[in-house]
Amino acid sequence: MESQEKIKIRVCQGTTCFVMGASRLEGLETQIPPQWRQKVEISAQPCLGMCQKAGFMKAPFVRIGDEIIGSATVDSVLEKLSGIFK
Amino acid sequence: MPTETNTVLLRREVIVRLIKGFLSDSFRKRADDLPFDMRPKYAEVPFRCCIHKERAILRERAIAVLGASVEQDDDKTPLGEYAQKSLDRKAPDQTVLTVVETACQGCTPNRIYVTDLCQGCVARPCTSACAFGAVSIKNGRSVIDGSKCKGCTKCMQVCPYGAIVKIKVPCEDACPVGAIAKNEKGHAQIDFSRCLSCGACVARCPFGAVAEKSQIIDILKALQSDKKVVALLAPAAAGQMPVGLGRIASGLIKAGFDAVLEVAQGADITAKTEAKDFQERMERGDSFMTTSCCAAYRELVKKSVPELRPYVSDTATPMHYTAQLAKRKYPDCVTVFVGPCVAKRMEGLQDGYIDYVMNFEEMGALFVALSIELSACEEYVFETPSSKQGRNFAVTGGVAESIRVAGSTGVSDFRPVCVDGLNAKVIREMTLWAKKKATVPGNIIEVMACTGGCVSGAGCLNNQKAAAKKVTAYAEQGAELTPDPANGELEKK
């Protein structure tokens, strides 16, 4: 099944991530290049718990597949994806 | 306010670190270390010329968060000493803004400028459009003589290539009353005799060079004292977080507040009182009345346009009424208004019922510092439910609508006009209305200093569009405002 191969992108909507800039990721969905749109699945996640492990300064966090990236921006998510899809 | 930029996030990090410092047993040292903790040795230098400048700016940002003025700083007082002063002071300072001088770029002055896109065309409409003879041709290209240019932008409008641009100083351009300008030292300076504390410069400066002087340390001290501390949560709060107002209020309780009141409750009283005021004014033959709840607008009338004074409703603000209710219910309590607004800080300093003001950003930082996850908090139940109209005060049009509903039994001739955002042009227009030199386009004028309403305030966490949507959705759940003026016994001032 094709849908199972989709890369899951989870944007943390926890309080810390939100205060530290998660709302900047709001437009992420629309900024994914068309050729990748079918390959990813984006959704919001209540709290990934990373703020307690890695510190609030690294928020906002986004999980891409199995990897979590800190200080996430639309650019850093797209960069990560371009590495995966290369 | 604009969506979260780097300057906003830097500011938030400084606030979180200082709150954590306050709660630790080494506040002074944590304050001293802040610039070095945020930019440690060999750290990346993301924004400025060198790590030392970044640290110097962070130090000044911290001074503002500790509630002091950067203008009075001598560059050598350790942050720890500022931290100690914030612990020792009995009341916050009387000015609410400060210029983070080292962060200020000292932008080139506002001017009209011919860019390299100028094609040196034959028609040269720019030269003929200029009524002041400021545009001439040098080396085959248009050049503007700054000493003659009046900034009318006519040349810009006629250039077929769009080659002429207006270079703006963002803070000066944002200020509706010309209260901020570059001084002889090369950085912005605020003229507090004119400043409305509207926060437009705070929101617009892309270097984050205008900061609010925070009262967060004073609030933390109150939370640690034996006194009851009551949070008054402004209507715009409903749109600030991924969760709703009930959970935000619970978060505040977790942070140490003893009770939370919705300022929308006070807004209901404002609406009813204002509707009555409006009816009386119309009956006595006034041509119009303006609303009174926007603190920056009140400052405008006080400082720059006294002609408007007779037309401003005498009604007190939602913040004032809610604080009065809080003090009545919890005698001796400390009241903390939690809102989106810089000007409310100023109003809070002048209003005896308000002890402190905290903006949404500081509230968010408090949650971060204390690791309070709002989605895990319960729904707080407000003792007095607020109305749909009271909840909508934070969005442009909401106040006028609430007066219409509250006064539905009174005046039939209700013609609302919204002044959606203060700027020099609209201030000139309103002055003409007051002087009876221009026709007023309505009889009830709602004034919002921020375009879009309070949800656009400089102290917001969420972007305006998303926040307005959530506020409206929350308002829809409220009951309709009933038009009985039941709160006549509350004092107006």
Coordinates of C-alpha atoms in Angstrom, one line a residue:
Chain A
M1 CA 0.0 0.0 0.0
E2 CA 1.3 3.3 -1.0
S3 CA -0.1 5.3 1.9
Q4 CA 2.0 3.3 4.4
E5 CA 5.1 4.5 2.8
K6 CA 4.3 8.1 3.5
I7 CA 6.7 10.0 5.7
K8 CA 5.0 11.2 8.8
I9 CA 5.7 14.8 9.8
R10 CA 4.4 15.7 13.3
V11 CA 4.5 19.3 14.3
C12 CA 4.5 19.6 18.1
Q13 CA 1.7 21.9 19.3
G14 CA 2.7 21.6 23.0
T15 CA 2.7 24.8 25.0
T16 CA 6.5 25.3 24.9
C17 CA 6.8 24.6 21.2
F18 CA 3.9 27.0 20.5
V19 CA 5.3 29.8 22.6
M20 CA 8.8 29.3 21.1
G21 CA 7.6 29.5 17.5
A22 CA 5.5 26.6 16.4
S23 CA 3.0 28.9 14.8
R24 CA 5.7 29.7 12.2
L25 CA 5.2 26.2 10.9
E26 CA 1.5 26.9 10.2
G27 CA 2.0 27.2 6.5
L28 CA 4.2 24.1 6.2
E29 CA 1.7 22.1 4.3
T30 CA 1.4 24.7 1.5
Q31 CA 5.1 25.0 1.2
I32 CA 5.9 21.4 0.5
P33 CA 6.9 21.1 -3.2
P34 CA 4.2 19.4 -5.4
Q35 CA 6.4 16.4 -6.2
W36 CA 6.6 15.5 -2.5
R37 CA 3.0 16.2 -1.5
Q38 CA 1.9 12.6 -2.0
K39 CA 4.8 11.3 -0.1
V40 CA 4.3 13.1 3.2
E41 CA 1.6 13.3 5.8
I42 CA 1.6 16.3 8.0
S43 CA -0.3 16.7 11.3
A44 CA -0.2 18.4 14.6
Q45 CA 0.8 16.5 17.7
P46 CA -0.2 17.5 21.2
C47 CA 3.3 17.4 22.8
L48 CA 6.2 15.3 21.8
G49 CA 7.8 15.7 25.3
M50 CA 11.0 16.9 23.8
C51 CA 11.0 20.2 25.6
Q52 CA 11.7 18.3 28.8
K53 CA 14.5 16.2 27.3
A54 CA 16.3 18.7 25.1
G55 CA 15.4 22.0 26.7
F56 CA 13.0 24.8 25.8
M57 CA 15.6 26.7 23.8
K58 CA 15.5 24.0 21.1
A59 CA 11.7 24.3 20.7
P60 CA 9.8 24.1 18.4
F61 CA 10.2 20.4 17.6
V62 CA 9.1 18.5 14.6
R63 CA 9.3 14.7 14.1
I64 CA 10.0 13.6 10.6
G65 CA 9.8 9.9 10.3
D66 CA 11.8 8.6 13.2
E67 CA 13.9 11.7 13.6
I68 CA 13.2 14.7 15.7
I69 CA 14.5 18.1 14.7
G70 CA 14.8 21.1 17.1
S71 CA 14.5 24.8 16.4
A72 CA 12.3 23.8 13.5
T73 CA 11.4 26.2 10.7
V74 CA 9.7 25.6 7.4
D75 CA 13.2 25.8 5.8
S76 CA 14.8 23.3 8.1
V77 CA 11.9 20.8 7.6
L78 CA 12.2 21.2 3.8
E79 CA 16.0 20.7 4.0
K80 CA 15.5 17.5 5.9
L81 CA 13.0 16.3 3.4
S82 CA 15.3 17.0 0.5
G83 CA 17.9 14.8 2.1
I84 CA 15.3 12.0 2.5
F85 CA 14.0 12.2 -1.1
K86 CA 17.4 12.5 -2.8
Chain B
M1 CA 1.5 41.8 15.3
P2 CA 3.6 40.0 12.7
T3 CA 4.0 36.3 12.9
E4 CA 6.8 35.1 15.1
T5 CA 10.1 36.6 13.9
N6 CA 13.5 35.9 15.2
T7 CA 13.4 39.1 17.3
V8 CA 10.2 37.9 19.0
L9 CA 11.7 34.5 19.8
L10 CA 14.9 36.0 21.2
R11 CA 12.8 38.2 23.5
R12 CA 10.8 35.2 24.6
E13 CA 13.9 33.2 25.4
V14 CA 15.3 36.1 27.5
I15 CA 12.0 36.2 29.5
V16 CA 11.9 32.4 30.1
R17 CA 15.6 32.5 31.2
L18 CA 15.0 35.3 33.7
I19 CA 11.9 33.6 35.1
K20 CA 13.9 30.4 35.6
G21 CA 16.6 32.5 37.2
F22 CA 14.2 34.2 39.6
L23 CA 12.9 30.8 40.6
S24 CA 16.4 29.4 41.1
D25 CA 18.5 30.1 44.2
S26 CA 21.0 32.2 42.2
F27 CA 19.0 34.8 40.4
R28 CA 21.8 37.4 40.3
K29 CA 24.3 35.0 38.9
R30 CA 21.8 33.6 36.4
A31 CA 21.1 37.1 35.2
D32 CA 24.8 38.0 35.0
D33 CA 25.3 34.8 32.9
L34 CA 22.4 35.2 30.6
P35 CA 24.1 36.8 27.6
F36 CA 26.9 34.1 27.9
D37 CA 24.4 31.3 28.3
M38 CA 22.6 32.3 25.2
R39 CA 25.8 33.0 23.2
P40 CA 28.5 30.8 24.8
K41 CA 32.1 30.9 23.6
Y42 CA 32.5 29.9 20.0
A43 CA 28.7 29.8 19.5
E44 CA 27.3 30.5 16.1
V45 CA 26.6 34.2 15.6
P46 CA 23.2 34.2 13.8
F47 CA 22.4 37.8 13.4
R48 CA 24.9 40.5 14.2
C49 CA 28.5 41.3 13.3
C50 CA 30.1 39.4 16.2
I51 CA 29.3 37.5 19.4
H52 CA 30.1 40.5 21.6
K53 CA 27.4 42.6 20.0
E54 CA 24.9 39.8 20.3
R55 CA 25.7 39.5 24.0
A56 CA 25.5 43.3 24.5
I57 CA 22.1 43.3 22.9
L58 CA 20.9 40.4 24.9
R59 CA 22.1 42.2 28.0
E60 CA 20.0 45.2 27.1
R61 CA 16.9 43.0 26.3
A62 CA 17.4 41.5 29.8
I63 CA 17.5 45.0 31.3
A64 CA 14.0 45.7 29.8
V65 CA 12.6 42.4 31.0
L66 CA 14.0 43.2 34.5
G67 CA 11.8 46.3 34.2
A68 CA 14.5 49.0 33.8
S69 CA 15.2 51.6 31.1
V70 CA 18.0 51.0 28.7
E71 CA 18.3 54.7 28.2
Q72 CA 19.5 55.0 31.8
D73 CA 22.0 52.2 31.6
D74 CA 25.7 52.9 31.8
D75 CA 26.9 49.8 30.0
K76 CA 28.8 48.5 33.0
T77 CA 26.2 47.8 35.6
P78 CA 26.0 43.9 35.9
L79 CA 22.7 42.3 35.0
G80 CA 22.8 40.8 38.5
E81 CA 22.5 44.2 39.9
Y82 CA 19.5 44.9 37.8
A83 CA 18.0 41.6 39.0
Q84 CA 18.6 42.7 42.6
K85 CA 16.9 46.1 41.9
S86 CA 13.9 44.3 40.4
L87 CA 13.7 42.3 43.6
D88 CA 14.0 45.4 45.8
R89 CA 11.6 47.8 44.0
K90 CA 8.1 48.3 45.5
A91 CA 6.4 49.5 42.3
P92 CA 7.2 49.3 38.6
D93 CA 8.6 52.3 36.7
Q94 CA 6.3 54.9 35.2
T95 CA 7.3 54.5 31.6
V96 CA 6.4 51.3 29.8
L97 CA 8.8 51.3 26.8
T98 CA 12.5 51.5 26.3
V99 CA 14.8 51.5 23.3
V100 CA 17.3 48.6 23.2
E101 CA 19.9 51.1 21.9
T102 CA 22.5 48.6 20.9
A103 CA 20.0 46.7 18.9
C104 CA 18.8 49.8 17.0
Q105 CA 20.2 49.9 13.5
G106 CA 19.9 53.7 13.3
C107 CA 18.1 53.3 9.9
T108 CA 18.8 55.8 7.2
P109 CA 16.1 58.5 7.4
N110 CA 12.8 58.3 5.7
R111 CA 13.3 59.4 2.1
I112 CA 12.3 58.9 -1.6
Y113 CA 15.1 57.3 -3.5
V114 CA 15.8 56.6 -7.1
T115 CA 17.1 53.0 -7.5
D116 CA 19.3 51.5 -10.2
L117 CA 16.1 50.4 -12.0
C118 CA 15.9 54.0 -13.4
Q119 CA 16.2 53.7 -17.2
G120 CA 16.9 57.4 -17.8
C121 CA 13.9 57.6 -20.1
V122 CA 13.2 60.4 -22.5
A123 CA 9.8 61.3 -21.1
R124 CA 11.1 61.8 -17.6
P125 CA 7.7 62.1 -15.9
C126 CA 9.4 62.3 -12.5
T127 CA 11.0 65.6 -13.2
S128 CA 7.7 67.2 -14.3
A129 CA 5.6 65.6 -11.6
C130 CA 7.7 67.1 -8.8
A131 CA 6.2 70.4 -7.7
F132 CA 9.3 71.3 -5.7
G133 CA 12.0 70.9 -8.3
A134 CA 13.7 68.2 -6.4
V135 CA 14.2 65.7 -9.3
S136 CA 16.9 66.4 -11.8
I137 CA 18.9 64.3 -14.3
K138 CA 22.5 63.5 -13.6
N139 CA 24.6 61.2 -15.8
G140 CA 21.4 60.1 -17.6
R141 CA 19.5 59.1 -14.5
S142 CA 17.1 60.7 -12.1
V143 CA 18.4 62.0 -8.8
I144 CA 16.4 63.5 -5.9
D145 CA 17.7 66.4 -4.0
G146 CA 16.9 65.6 -0.4
S147 CA 16.9 69.3 0.6
K148 CA 14.1 70.1 -1.7
C149 CA 12.1 66.8 -1.6
K150 CA 8.9 67.0 0.6
G151 CA 8.2 63.3 0.4
C152 CA 5.0 63.7 -1.6
T153 CA 5.7 60.5 -3.6
K154 CA 4.4 62.0 -6.9
C155 CA 7.5 60.9 -8.7
M156 CA 7.1 57.4 -7.4
Q157 CA 3.6 57.2 -8.8
V158 CA 4.5 58.4 -12.3
C159 CA 7.6 56.4 -12.9
P160 CA 6.8 53.8 -15.6
Y161 CA 9.4 51.4 -14.2
G162 CA 8.5 51.6 -10.6
A163 CA 12.2 52.6 -10.1
I164 CA 11.6 55.1 -7.3
V165 CA 11.0 53.8 -3.8
K166 CA 10.2 55.2 -0.4
I167 CA 12.7 54.1 2.2
K168 CA 11.1 53.9 5.5
V169 CA 12.3 53.9 9.1
P170 CA 9.9 51.2 10.4
C171 CA 9.5 52.6 13.9
E172 CA 8.9 56.2 12.7
D173 CA 6.6 55.0 10.0
A174 CA 4.6 52.9 12.5
C175 CA 4.2 55.6 15.1
P176 CA 0.8 57.4 14.6
V177 CA 2.0 60.5 16.5
G178 CA 5.6 61.0 15.5
A179 CA 6.8 60.2 19.0
I180 CA 9.9 58.1 17.9
A181 CA 12.8 59.5 16.0
K182 CA 16.5 59.1 15.6
N183 CA 18.5 61.2 18.0
E184 CA 21.9 62.8 17.7
K185 CA 23.5 59.6 18.9
G186 CA 22.1 57.8 15.9
H187 CA 19.5 55.5 17.5
A188 CA 15.8 55.8 18.1
Q189 CA 14.5 57.8 21.0
I190 CA 11.0 57.9 22.3
D191 CA 9.4 61.2 23.2
F192 CA 7.2 60.1 26.2
S193 CA 5.3 63.4 26.3
R194 CA 3.7 62.3 23.0
C195 CA 4.0 58.5 23.1
L196 CA 0.7 56.6 23.2
S197 CA 2.3 53.3 24.3
C198 CA 0.3 51.7 21.5
G199 CA 3.2 49.4 20.7
A200 CA 3.3 49.9 17.0
C201 CA 7.0 50.5 17.0
V202 CA 7.6 47.4 19.2
A203 CA 5.7 45.3 16.6
R204 CA 7.3 46.9 13.5
C205 CA 11.0 47.3 14.3
P206 CA 12.7 44.4 12.5
F207 CA 15.7 44.7 14.8
G208 CA 13.5 44.3 17.9
A209 CA 14.9 47.5 19.2
V210 CA 11.9 48.8 21.1
A211 CA 11.0 46.8 24.2
E212 CA 8.4 46.8 26.9
K213 CA 9.6 47.2 30.4
S214 CA 8.3 44.0 31.9
Q215 CA 6.7 43.7 35.3
I216 CA 7.2 39.9 35.3
I217 CA 9.6 40.0 38.3
D218 CA 7.1 42.0 40.3
I219 CA 4.4 39.5 39.4
L220 CA 6.6 36.6 40.4
K221 CA 7.2 38.3 43.8
A222 CA 3.5 38.7 44.3
L223 CA 2.9 35.0 43.5
Q224 CA 5.4 34.1 46.2
S225 CA 3.9 36.4 48.7
D226 CA 1.0 35.5 51.1
K227 CA -1.4 37.7 49.2
K228 CA -4.0 36.4 46.9
V229 CA -3.1 37.1 43.3
V230 CA -6.0 37.3 40.7
A231 CA -5.4 37.2 37.0
L232 CA -7.7 39.2 34.7
L233 CA -7.6 37.5 31.4
A234 CA -8.3 39.8 28.4
P235 CA -10.8 38.7 25.7
A236 CA -8.0 38.4 23.2
A237 CA -6.5 35.5 25.3
A238 CA -9.0 33.1 23.8
G239 CA -7.1 33.2 20.6
Q240 CA -3.6 32.9 21.8
M241 CA -2.9 29.2 22.3
P242 CA -3.7 25.9 20.6
V243 CA -6.0 25.3 23.6
G244 CA -9.0 27.4 24.7
L245 CA -9.5 30.0 27.4
G246 CA -10.4 27.5 30.1
R247 CA -7.2 25.7 29.9
I248 CA -5.1 28.9 29.7
A249 CA -6.8 29.9 33.0
S250 CA -6.0 26.6 34.5
G251 CA -2.4 27.0 33.5
L252 CA -2.4 30.3 35.3
I253 CA -3.7 28.6 38.5
K254 CA -0.9 26.1 38.1
A255 CA 1.5 28.9 37.9
G256 CA 0.4 30.1 41.3
F257 CA -2.5 32.5 40.6
D258 CA -5.4 32.1 43.1
A259 CA -8.2 32.9 40.8
V260 CA -8.8 34.0 37.2
L261 CA -11.5 36.4 36.0
E262 CA -12.5 36.9 32.4
V263 CA -12.1 40.6 31.4
A264 CA -15.0 39.9 29.0
Q265 CA -17.1 40.1 32.2
G266 CA -16.0 43.7 32.6
A267 CA -16.6 44.2 28.9
D268 CA -20.2 43.4 29.5
I269 CA -20.4 46.2 32.1
T270 CA -18.6 48.5 29.7
A271 CA -21.0 47.8 26.9
K272 CA -24.1 48.4 29.1
T273 CA -22.7 51.6 30.6
E274 CA -21.5 52.8 27.3
A275 CA -24.9 52.1 25.7
K276 CA -26.5 54.2 28.4
D277 CA -24.0 57.0 27.9
F278 CA -24.6 56.9 24.2
Q279 CA -28.3 57.2 24.6
E280 CA -27.9 60.2 26.9
R281 CA -25.4 61.9 24.6
M282 CA -27.7 61.4 21.5
E283 CA -30.7 62.8 23.5
R284 CA -28.8 65.9 24.4
G285 CA -27.9 66.4 20.7
D286 CA -24.3 65.4 20.5
S287 CA -23.2 64.6 16.9
F288 CA -21.2 61.5 17.9
M289 CA -19.6 59.5 20.7
T290 CA -16.4 57.5 20.6
T291 CA -15.7 54.4 22.6
S292 CA -13.3 54.6 25.5
C293 CA -11.9 51.1 26.0
C294 CA -8.7 51.4 23.9
A295 CA -5.9 52.6 26.2
A296 CA -3.8 54.0 23.4
Y297 CA -6.7 56.1 22.1
R298 CA -7.3 57.5 25.6
E299 CA -3.6 58.5 25.7
L300 CA -4.0 60.1 22.2
V301 CA -6.9 62.2 23.4
K302 CA -5.1 63.2 26.5
K303 CA -1.8 64.1 24.9
S304 CA -2.5 65.2 21.3
V305 CA -6.1 65.8 20.5
P306 CA -7.9 67.4 23.5
E307 CA -10.6 68.5 21.1
L308 CA -11.9 65.0 21.1
R309 CA -12.2 64.8 24.9
P310 CA -15.9 65.9 25.0
Y311 CA -16.8 63.1 22.6
V312 CA -15.1 60.2 24.4
S313 CA -17.5 58.1 26.5
D314 CA -17.0 58.4 30.2
T315 CA -17.3 54.7 30.6
A316 CA -14.4 52.9 32.3
T317 CA -12.6 50.1 30.5
P318 CA -13.3 46.4 30.8
M319 CA -10.0 46.0 32.6
H320 CA -11.0 48.6 35.2
Y321 CA -14.4 47.1 35.9
T322 CA -13.0 43.5 36.1
A323 CA -10.3 44.6 38.5
Q324 CA -12.9 46.4 40.7
L325 CA -14.9 43.2 40.8
A326 CA -11.8 41.2 41.7
K327 CA -10.9 43.6 44.5
R328 CA -14.4 43.5 45.9
K329 CA -14.5 39.7 45.9
Y330 CA -10.9 39.2 47.2
P331 CA -10.2 42.3 49.4
D332 CA -6.5 43.0 49.5
C333 CA -5.7 40.8 46.5
V334 CA -3.1 41.7 43.9
T335 CA -4.6 42.1 40.4
V336 CA -2.7 41.2 37.3
F337 CA -4.2 42.1 33.9
V338 CA -3.1 39.6 31.3
G339 CA -3.4 41.0 27.8
P340 CA -2.0 41.8 24.4
C341 CA -1.5 45.5 24.9
V342 CA 1.4 47.8 25.6
A343 CA -1.0 50.7 26.4
K344 CA -2.8 48.7 29.0
R345 CA 0.5 48.8 30.9
M346 CA 0.2 52.5 30.9
E347 CA -3.4 52.4 31.9
G348 CA -2.5 49.9 34.7
L349 CA 0.0 52.3 36.2
Q350 CA -2.7 55.0 36.3
D351 CA -5.5 52.8 37.6
G352 CA -5.6 52.1 41.3
Y353 CA -7.4 48.8 40.9
I354 CA -4.7 47.3 38.7
D355 CA -1.5 46.2 40.4
Y356 CA 0.4 44.7 37.5
V357 CA 0.1 44.0 33.8
M358 CA 1.5 41.0 32.0
N359 CA 1.4 40.5 28.3
F360 CA 0.5 37.2 26.6
E361 CA 4.2 36.7 25.6
E362 CA 5.2 36.9 29.3
M363 CA 2.3 34.5 30.2
G364 CA 3.6 32.0 27.6
A365 CA 7.1 32.4 28.9
L366 CA 5.8 31.7 32.4
F367 CA 4.3 28.5 31.1
V368 CA 7.5 27.5 29.4
A369 CA 9.6 28.3 32.5
L370 CA 7.4 26.2 34.7
S371 CA 6.9 23.4 32.2
I372 CA 3.1 23.8 32.2
E373 CA 1.6 21.9 29.4
L374 CA -1.8 23.5 28.8
S375 CA -3.3 20.5 26.9
A376 CA -2.9 18.5 30.1
C377 CA -4.7 21.2 32.2
E378 CA -8.4 21.0 33.1
E379 CA -11.0 23.4 31.9
Y380 CA -11.2 26.2 34.4
V381 CA -14.8 27.2 35.2
F382 CA -15.2 31.0 35.4
E383 CA -17.5 32.0 38.2
T384 CA -19.4 34.6 36.2
P385 CA -20.0 33.6 32.5
S386 CA -19.3 36.4 30.0
S387 CA -21.5 37.2 27.0
K388 CA -20.9 36.6 23.4
Q389 CA -20.5 40.4 22.9
G390 CA -18.1 40.9 25.8
R391 CA -15.9 38.1 24.4
N392 CA -15.8 39.9 21.0
F393 CA -14.3 43.1 22.3
A394 CA -10.9 42.0 21.1
V395 CA -11.8 42.1 17.4
T396 CA -12.5 45.3 15.5
G397 CA -16.3 45.9 15.3
G398 CA -16.9 44.0 18.5
V399 CA -17.2 46.9 20.8
A400 CA -19.7 48.9 18.6
E401 CA -21.7 45.7 18.2
S402 CA -21.9 45.1 22.0
I403 CA -23.1 48.7 22.5
R404 CA -25.8 48.2 19.8
V405 CA -27.0 45.0 21.6
A406 CA -26.8 46.5 25.1
G407 CA -28.7 49.6 24.0
S408 CA -31.2 47.9 21.8
T409 CA -34.0 49.3 23.8
G410 CA -32.7 52.9 23.6
V411 CA -31.6 54.8 20.5
S412 CA -32.9 53.7 17.2
D413 CA -30.5 55.8 15.2
F414 CA -27.3 53.7 15.5
R415 CA -24.7 54.3 12.9
P416 CA -21.4 52.6 13.9
V417 CA -18.0 53.5 12.3
C418 CA -14.8 51.6 13.2
V419 CA -11.5 53.4 13.3
D420 CA -9.5 50.3 12.6
G421 CA -6.0 51.3 13.5
L422 CA -4.6 54.7 14.5
N423 CA -2.4 56.6 12.0
A424 CA -1.6 60.2 11.2
K425 CA -4.3 60.4 8.6
V426 CA -7.2 59.1 10.6
I427 CA -6.1 61.2 13.6
R428 CA -6.3 64.3 11.4
E429 CA -9.7 63.3 10.2
M430 CA -11.0 62.7 13.7
T431 CA -9.7 66.1 14.8
L432 CA -11.8 67.6 12.1
W433 CA -14.9 65.8 13.3
A434 CA -14.3 67.1 16.8
K435 CA -13.8 70.7 15.5
K436 CA -17.0 70.3 13.5
K437 CA -15.1 71.0 10.3
A438 CA -15.9 67.7 8.6
T439 CA -18.9 65.4 8.5
V440 CA -18.8 62.6 10.9
P441 CA -19.6 59.4 9.0
G442 CA -21.5 57.9 11.9
N443 CA -22.6 58.6 15.4
I444 CA -20.9 55.9 17.3
I445 CA -17.1 55.6 16.6
E446 CA -15.3 52.6 17.8
V447 CA -11.6 53.3 18.1
M448 CA -9.0 50.5 18.0
A449 CA -5.3 51.7 17.9
C450 CA -4.3 48.3 16.5
T451 CA -5.6 47.3 13.1
G452 CA -7.8 44.3 13.6
G453 CA -8.4 45.1 17.2
C454 CA -6.7 43.8 20.4
V455 CA -5.8 40.5 18.8
S456 CA -3.1 42.5 16.9
G457 CA -1.5 43.9 20.0
A458 CA 2.2 43.9 20.3
G459 CA 2.2 41.5 23.2
C460 CA 0.3 38.7 21.4
L461 CA 1.6 35.1 21.1
N462 CA -0.5 34.0 18.1
N463 CA -0.8 35.7 14.8
Q464 CA -3.8 38.0 14.3
K465 CA -5.7 36.0 11.8
A466 CA -5.7 32.8 13.7
A467 CA -6.3 34.6 17.0
A468 CA -9.3 36.5 15.7
K469 CA -10.9 33.3 14.4
K470 CA -10.5 31.6 17.7
V471 CA -11.8 34.6 19.7
T472 CA -14.9 34.7 17.4
A473 CA -15.5 31.0 17.7
Y474 CA -15.3 31.3 21.5
A475 CA -17.6 34.3 21.5
E476 CA -20.2 32.3 19.5
Q477 CA -20.5 29.9 22.5
G478 CA -21.4 32.7 24.9
A479 CA -25.0 33.8 25.7
E480 CA -26.4 37.0 24.2
L481 CA -25.7 40.2 26.2
T482 CA -28.9 41.2 28.1
P483 CA -29.6 44.9 27.8
D484 CA -30.2 45.6 31.6
P485 CA -27.8 48.1 33.1
A486 CA -27.4 46.1 36.3
N487 CA -23.9 47.3 37.4
G488 CA -24.5 50.9 38.0
E489 CA -22.9 50.8 41.4
L490 CA -19.4 50.2 40.1
E491 CA -17.2 53.3 40.1
K492 CA -16.1 54.8 36.8
K493 CA -12.7 55.8 38.1

